[in-house]
Short mmCIF file of C-alpha atoms and ligand atoms in Angstrom, two decimals:
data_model
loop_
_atom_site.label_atom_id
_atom_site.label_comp_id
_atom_site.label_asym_id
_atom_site.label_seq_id
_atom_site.Cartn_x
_atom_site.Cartn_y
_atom_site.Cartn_z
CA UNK A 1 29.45 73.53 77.40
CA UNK A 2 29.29 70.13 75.75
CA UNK A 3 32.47 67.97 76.29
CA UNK A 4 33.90 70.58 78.39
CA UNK A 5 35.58 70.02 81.70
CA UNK A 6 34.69 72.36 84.53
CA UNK A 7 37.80 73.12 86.17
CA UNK A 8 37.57 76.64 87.41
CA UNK A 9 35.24 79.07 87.93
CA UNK A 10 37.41 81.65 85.36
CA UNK A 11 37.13 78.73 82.43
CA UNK A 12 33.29 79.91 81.86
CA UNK A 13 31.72 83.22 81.16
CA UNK A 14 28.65 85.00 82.53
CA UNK A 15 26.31 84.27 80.20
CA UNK A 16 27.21 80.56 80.62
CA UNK A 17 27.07 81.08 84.35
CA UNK A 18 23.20 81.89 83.58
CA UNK A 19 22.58 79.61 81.10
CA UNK A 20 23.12 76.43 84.00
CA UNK A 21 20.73 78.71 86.71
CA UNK A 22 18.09 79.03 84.19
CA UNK A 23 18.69 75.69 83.51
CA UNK A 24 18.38 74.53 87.00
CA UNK A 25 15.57 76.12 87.84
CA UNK A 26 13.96 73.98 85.09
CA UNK A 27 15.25 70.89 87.42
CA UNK A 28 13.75 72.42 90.16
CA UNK A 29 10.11 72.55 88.69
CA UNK A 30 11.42 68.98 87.31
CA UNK A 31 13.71 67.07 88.80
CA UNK A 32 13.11 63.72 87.82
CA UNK A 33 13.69 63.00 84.18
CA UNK A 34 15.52 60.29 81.87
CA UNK A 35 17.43 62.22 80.04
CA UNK A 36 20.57 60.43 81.47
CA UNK A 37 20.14 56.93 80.83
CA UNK A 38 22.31 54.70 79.44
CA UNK A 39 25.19 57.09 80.92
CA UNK A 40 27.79 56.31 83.45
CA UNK A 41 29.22 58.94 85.70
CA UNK A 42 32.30 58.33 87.68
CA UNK A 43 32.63 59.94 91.12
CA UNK A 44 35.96 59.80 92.18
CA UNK A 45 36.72 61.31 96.02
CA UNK A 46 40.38 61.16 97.50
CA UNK A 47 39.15 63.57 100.07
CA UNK A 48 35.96 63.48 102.54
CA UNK A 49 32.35 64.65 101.03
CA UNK A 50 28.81 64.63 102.32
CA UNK A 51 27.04 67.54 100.15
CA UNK A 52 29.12 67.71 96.92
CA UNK A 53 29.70 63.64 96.06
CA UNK A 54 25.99 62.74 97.26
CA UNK A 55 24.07 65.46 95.28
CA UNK A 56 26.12 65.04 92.13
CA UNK A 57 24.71 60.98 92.72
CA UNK A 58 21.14 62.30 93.51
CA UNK A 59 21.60 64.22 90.21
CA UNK A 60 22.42 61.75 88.07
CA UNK A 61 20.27 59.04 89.46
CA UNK A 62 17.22 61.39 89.15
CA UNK A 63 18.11 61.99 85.47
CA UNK A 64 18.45 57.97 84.98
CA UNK A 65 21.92 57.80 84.84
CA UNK A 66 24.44 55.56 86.48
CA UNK A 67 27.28 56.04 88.94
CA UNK A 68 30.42 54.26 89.71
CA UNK A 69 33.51 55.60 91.97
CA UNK A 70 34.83 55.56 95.17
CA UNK A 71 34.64 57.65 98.15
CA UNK A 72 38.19 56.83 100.26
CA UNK A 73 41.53 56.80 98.17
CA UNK A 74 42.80 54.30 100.12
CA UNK A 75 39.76 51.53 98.87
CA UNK A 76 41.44 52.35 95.05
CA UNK A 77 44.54 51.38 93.24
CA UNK A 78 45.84 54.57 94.02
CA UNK A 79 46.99 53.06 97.82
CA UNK A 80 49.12 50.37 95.65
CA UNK A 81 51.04 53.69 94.35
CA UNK A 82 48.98 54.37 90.93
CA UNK A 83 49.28 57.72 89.58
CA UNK A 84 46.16 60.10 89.14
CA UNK A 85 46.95 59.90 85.75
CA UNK A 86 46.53 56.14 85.33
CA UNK A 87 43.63 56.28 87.37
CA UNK A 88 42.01 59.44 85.56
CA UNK A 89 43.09 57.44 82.30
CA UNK A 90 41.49 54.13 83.49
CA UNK A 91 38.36 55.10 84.66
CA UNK A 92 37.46 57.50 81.75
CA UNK A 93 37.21 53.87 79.60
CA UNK A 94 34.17 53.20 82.21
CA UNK A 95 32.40 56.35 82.39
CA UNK A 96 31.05 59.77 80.04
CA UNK A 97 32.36 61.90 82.72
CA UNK A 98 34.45 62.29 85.96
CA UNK A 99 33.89 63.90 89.03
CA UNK A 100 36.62 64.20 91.26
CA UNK A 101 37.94 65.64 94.09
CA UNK A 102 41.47 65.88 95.14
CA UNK A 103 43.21 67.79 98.06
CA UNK A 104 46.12 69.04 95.77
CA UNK A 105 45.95 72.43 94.32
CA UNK A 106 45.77 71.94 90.35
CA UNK A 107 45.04 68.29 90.34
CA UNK A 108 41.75 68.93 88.46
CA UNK A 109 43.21 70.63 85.69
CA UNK A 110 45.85 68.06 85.45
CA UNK A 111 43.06 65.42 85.39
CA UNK A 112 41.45 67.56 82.41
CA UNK A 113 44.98 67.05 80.37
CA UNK A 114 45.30 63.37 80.89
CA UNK A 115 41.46 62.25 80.23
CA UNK A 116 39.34 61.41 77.22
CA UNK A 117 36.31 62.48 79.46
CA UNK A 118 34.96 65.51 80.52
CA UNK A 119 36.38 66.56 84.12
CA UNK A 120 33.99 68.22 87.12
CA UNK A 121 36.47 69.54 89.89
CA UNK A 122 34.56 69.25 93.01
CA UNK A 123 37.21 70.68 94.79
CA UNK A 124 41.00 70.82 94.61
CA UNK A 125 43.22 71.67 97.91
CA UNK A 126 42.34 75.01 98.43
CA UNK A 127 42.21 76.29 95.12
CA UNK A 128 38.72 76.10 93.47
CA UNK A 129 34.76 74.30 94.01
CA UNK A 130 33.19 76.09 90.88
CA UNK A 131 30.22 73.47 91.43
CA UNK A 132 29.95 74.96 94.30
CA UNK A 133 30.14 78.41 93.74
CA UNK A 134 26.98 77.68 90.56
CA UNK A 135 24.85 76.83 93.58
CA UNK A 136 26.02 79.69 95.88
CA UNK A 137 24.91 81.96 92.89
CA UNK A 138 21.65 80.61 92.40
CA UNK A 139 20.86 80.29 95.70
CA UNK A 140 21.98 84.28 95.67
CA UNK A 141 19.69 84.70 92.86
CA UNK A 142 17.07 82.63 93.98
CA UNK A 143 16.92 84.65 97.69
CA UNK A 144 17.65 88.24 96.44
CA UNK A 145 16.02 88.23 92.82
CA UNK A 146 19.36 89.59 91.34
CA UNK A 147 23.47 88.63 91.11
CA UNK A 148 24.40 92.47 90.81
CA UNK A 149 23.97 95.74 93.50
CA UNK A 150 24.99 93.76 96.31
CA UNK A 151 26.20 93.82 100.00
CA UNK A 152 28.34 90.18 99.92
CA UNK A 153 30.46 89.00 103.16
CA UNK A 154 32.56 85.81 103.22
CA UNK A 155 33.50 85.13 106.69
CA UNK A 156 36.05 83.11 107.95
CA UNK A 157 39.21 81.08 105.94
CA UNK A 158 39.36 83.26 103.16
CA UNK A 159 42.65 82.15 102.27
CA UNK A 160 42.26 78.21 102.10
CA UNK A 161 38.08 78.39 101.25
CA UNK A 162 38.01 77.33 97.86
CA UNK A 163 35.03 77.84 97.64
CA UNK A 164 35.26 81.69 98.58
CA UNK A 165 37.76 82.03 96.03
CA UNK A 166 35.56 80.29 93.17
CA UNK A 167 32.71 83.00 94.45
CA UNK A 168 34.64 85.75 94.21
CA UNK A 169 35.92 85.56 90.94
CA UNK A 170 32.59 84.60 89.70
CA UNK A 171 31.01 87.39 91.03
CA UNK A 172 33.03 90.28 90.04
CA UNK A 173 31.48 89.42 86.74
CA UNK A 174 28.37 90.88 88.28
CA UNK A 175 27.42 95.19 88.72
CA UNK A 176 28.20 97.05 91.78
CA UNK A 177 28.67 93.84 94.09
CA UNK A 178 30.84 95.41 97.23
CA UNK A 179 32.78 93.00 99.00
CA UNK A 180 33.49 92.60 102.76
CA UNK A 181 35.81 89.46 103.93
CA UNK A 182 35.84 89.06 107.34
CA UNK A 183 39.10 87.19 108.88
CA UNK A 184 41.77 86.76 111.01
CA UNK A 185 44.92 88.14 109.84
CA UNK A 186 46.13 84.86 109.20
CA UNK A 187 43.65 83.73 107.05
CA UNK A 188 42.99 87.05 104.01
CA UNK A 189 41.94 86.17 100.89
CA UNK A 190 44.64 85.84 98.57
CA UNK A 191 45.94 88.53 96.72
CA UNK A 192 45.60 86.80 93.19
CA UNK A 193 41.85 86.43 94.43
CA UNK A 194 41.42 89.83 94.93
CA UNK A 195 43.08 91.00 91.76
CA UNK A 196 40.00 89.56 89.96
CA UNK A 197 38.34 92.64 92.35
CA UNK A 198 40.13 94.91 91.58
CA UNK A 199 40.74 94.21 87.98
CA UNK A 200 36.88 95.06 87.71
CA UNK A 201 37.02 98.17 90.28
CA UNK A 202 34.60 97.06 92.06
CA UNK A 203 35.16 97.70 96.54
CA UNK A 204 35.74 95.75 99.02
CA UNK A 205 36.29 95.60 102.49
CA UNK A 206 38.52 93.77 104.54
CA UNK A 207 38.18 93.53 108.45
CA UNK A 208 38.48 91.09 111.40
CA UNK A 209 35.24 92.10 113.09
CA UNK A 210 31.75 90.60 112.02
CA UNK A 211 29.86 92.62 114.22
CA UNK A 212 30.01 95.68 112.59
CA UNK A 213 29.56 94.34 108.99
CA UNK A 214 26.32 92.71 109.21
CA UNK A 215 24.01 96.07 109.15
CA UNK A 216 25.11 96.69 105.74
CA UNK A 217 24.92 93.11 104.09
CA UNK A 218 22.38 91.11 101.36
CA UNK A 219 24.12 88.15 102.34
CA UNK A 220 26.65 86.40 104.84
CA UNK A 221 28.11 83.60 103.83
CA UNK A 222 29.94 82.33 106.40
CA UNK A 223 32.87 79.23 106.21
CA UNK A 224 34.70 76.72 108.40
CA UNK A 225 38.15 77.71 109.46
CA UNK A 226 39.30 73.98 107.83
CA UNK A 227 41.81 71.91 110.25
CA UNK A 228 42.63 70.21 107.84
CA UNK A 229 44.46 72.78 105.74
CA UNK A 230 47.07 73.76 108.45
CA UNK A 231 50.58 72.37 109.00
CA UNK A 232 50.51 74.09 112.27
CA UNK A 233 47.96 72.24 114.99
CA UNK A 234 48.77 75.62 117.02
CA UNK A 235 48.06 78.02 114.36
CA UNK A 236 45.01 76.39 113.56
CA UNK A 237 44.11 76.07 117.65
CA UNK A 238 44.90 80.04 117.68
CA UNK A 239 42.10 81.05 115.20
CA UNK A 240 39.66 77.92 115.24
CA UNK A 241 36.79 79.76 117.13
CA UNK A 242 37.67 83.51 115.67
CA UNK A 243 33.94 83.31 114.44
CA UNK A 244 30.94 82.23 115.87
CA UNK A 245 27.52 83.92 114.98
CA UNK A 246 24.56 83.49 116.79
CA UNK A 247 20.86 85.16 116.87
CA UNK A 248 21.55 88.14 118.93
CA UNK A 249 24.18 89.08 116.56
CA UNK A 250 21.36 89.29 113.84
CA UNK A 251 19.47 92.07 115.48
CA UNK A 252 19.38 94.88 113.24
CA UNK A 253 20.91 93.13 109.93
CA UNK A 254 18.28 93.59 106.84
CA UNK A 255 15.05 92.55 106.47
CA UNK A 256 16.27 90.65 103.14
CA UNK A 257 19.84 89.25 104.34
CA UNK A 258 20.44 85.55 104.41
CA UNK A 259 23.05 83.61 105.65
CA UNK A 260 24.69 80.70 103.55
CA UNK A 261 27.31 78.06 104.01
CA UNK A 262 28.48 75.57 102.32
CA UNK A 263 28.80 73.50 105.23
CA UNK A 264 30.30 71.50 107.08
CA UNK A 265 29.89 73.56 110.00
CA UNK A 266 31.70 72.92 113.21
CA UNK A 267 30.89 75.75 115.30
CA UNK A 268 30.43 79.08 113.05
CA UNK A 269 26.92 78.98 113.16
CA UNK A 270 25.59 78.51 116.42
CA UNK A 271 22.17 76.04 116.32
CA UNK A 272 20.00 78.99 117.46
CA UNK A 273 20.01 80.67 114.30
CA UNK A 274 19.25 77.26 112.29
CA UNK A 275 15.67 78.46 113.23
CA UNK A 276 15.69 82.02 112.32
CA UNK A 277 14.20 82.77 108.21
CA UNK A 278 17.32 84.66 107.21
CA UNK A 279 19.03 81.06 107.66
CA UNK A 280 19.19 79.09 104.04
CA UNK A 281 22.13 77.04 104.53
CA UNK A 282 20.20 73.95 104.18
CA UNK A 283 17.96 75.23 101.17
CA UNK A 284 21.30 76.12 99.53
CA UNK A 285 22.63 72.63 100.19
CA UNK A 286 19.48 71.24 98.36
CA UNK A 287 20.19 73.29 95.36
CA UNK A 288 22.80 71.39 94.63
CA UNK A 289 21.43 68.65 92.81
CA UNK A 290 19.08 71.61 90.53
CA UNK A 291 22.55 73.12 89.91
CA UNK A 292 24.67 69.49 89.09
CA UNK A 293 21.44 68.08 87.45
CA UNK A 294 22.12 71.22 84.76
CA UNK A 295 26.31 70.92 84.92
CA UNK A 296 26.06 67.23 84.06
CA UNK A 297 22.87 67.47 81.21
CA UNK A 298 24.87 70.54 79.43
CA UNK A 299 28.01 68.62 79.30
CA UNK A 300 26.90 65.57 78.23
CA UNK A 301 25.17 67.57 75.61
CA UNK A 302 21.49 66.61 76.88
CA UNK A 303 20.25 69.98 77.14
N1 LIG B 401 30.10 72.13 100.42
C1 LIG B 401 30.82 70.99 100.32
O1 LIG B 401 31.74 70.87 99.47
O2 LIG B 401 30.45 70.02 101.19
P1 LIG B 401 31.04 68.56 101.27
O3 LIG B 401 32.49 68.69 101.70
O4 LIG B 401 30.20 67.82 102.25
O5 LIG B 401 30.99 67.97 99.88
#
């Protein structure tokens, strides 16, 4: 992976997949080493981040590293009218590597064209989060013991969740992983997304009822229907609350099911499950910096 941008989920195959969890489970056991230093690591957000901008800084500072960037568009050159591609160009004189997240579909790949640095998309529009979607498999891994002979729900906006799409192309490259996605009508997961299914014949199962899907499952990851995505304040008004899972709904799932997100919540999850051991949302969020401390040391060629 050295020198390599990390674009989308598709651009790497399974073995490399498990080459970074193996890898960050070494950063679990160790997180705090100086493998990183004298590098600079540019973190470059046009859109809003708590999870994916501050763990990818936890990562590097733990590893000894340094980061520059900004977190608001509008602090940067770009509000004088700069392109992304000066900017991408610019900043890759200052740093070994850029992350970046942009809320246009494709940005990150353009990014990759224009700079002399490795690029990290950490998430464009509604396209991809492969960062993301390395943690969501690990934490998979970590929770169930394997990535293949699974019951997998994703719950909620399937069609604008990148990061739904990045884990369901990644995991068709797993056994006998059955899919159920759980929506409104509205908001399927896109057909492209679920030719990478079907390519691989593996099932899946499409409905708009989470009751009746959570008996069978390994995991529920649920998602935030995202306002932000919407050009229609009704449409999104409509199907804002479609689900909302709470501890009752629980009774009778598996004895090994837990239930991820990659947060932000708003109100999927209600609070009273926060307590209950088949929630790992917040475990999941701490793998993060395991999973980015291995992304950034294979790509700069540290490990
Ligand atoms: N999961 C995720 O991308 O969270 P943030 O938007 O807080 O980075």
């Amino acid at each position: 992976m050295k020198n390599r941008s990390l674009v989308s989920i598709n651009d790497f195959s399974k073995e490399e997949y498990l080459k970074i969890l193996d890898l960050a489970s070494e950063f679990e056991k160790q997180p705090v080493q100086n493998i990183l230093e004298g590098n600079v690591v540019a973190t470059l957000f046009f859109e809003p981040s708590t999870r994916t901008r501050l763990s990818f800084e936890s990562a590097v500072n733990r590893l000894g590293g340094r980061v520059i960037g900004f977190t608001d568009a509008s602090s940067s050159s770009t509000s004088k009218g700069e392109s992304l591609k000066d900017t991408i160009k610019t900043v890759a004189n200052y740093s070994d590597l850029i992350v970046m997240r942009h809320p246009i579909e494709g940005s990150a790949k353009w990014a990759s064209e224009v700079s002399s640095v490795p690029i990290i998309n950490a998430g464009d529009g509604a396209n991809q989060h492969p960062t993301q979607c390395l943690l969501d498999l690990y934490t998979i891994r970590q929770t169930q013991g394997r990535l293949d002979n699974l019951h997998i729900a994703f719950v909620g906006d399937l069609k604008y969740g990148r990061t739904v799409h990045s884990n369901v192309i990644a995991l068709t490259q797993f056994d006998n992983i059955t899919f159920h996605l759980v929506s409104p009508d509205e908001l399927k997961l896109p057909s492209a997304v679920k030719m990478h299914i079907k390519k691989k014949n593996l099932n899946y199962y499409q409905y708009t009822d989470l009751k009746e899907v959570i008996p069978h499952l390994d995991v529920l990851y649920m998602t935030r229907i995202q306002r932000e995505r919407f050009s229609d304040p009704i449409e999104y008004e409509r199907v804002k609350n479609s689900y909302v899972l709470n501890n009752d709904m629980l009774d009778g799932s598996k004895d090994n099911l837990k239930i991820l997100h990659p947060l932000p919540r708003v109100n999927e999850i209600n609070e009273d499950v926060d307590s209950n051991p088949k929630a790992y949302y917040f475990e999941q969020a701490l793998n993060g910096v395991f999973v980015r401390q291995a992304i950034l040391a294979s790509i700069l060629g540290k490990k």
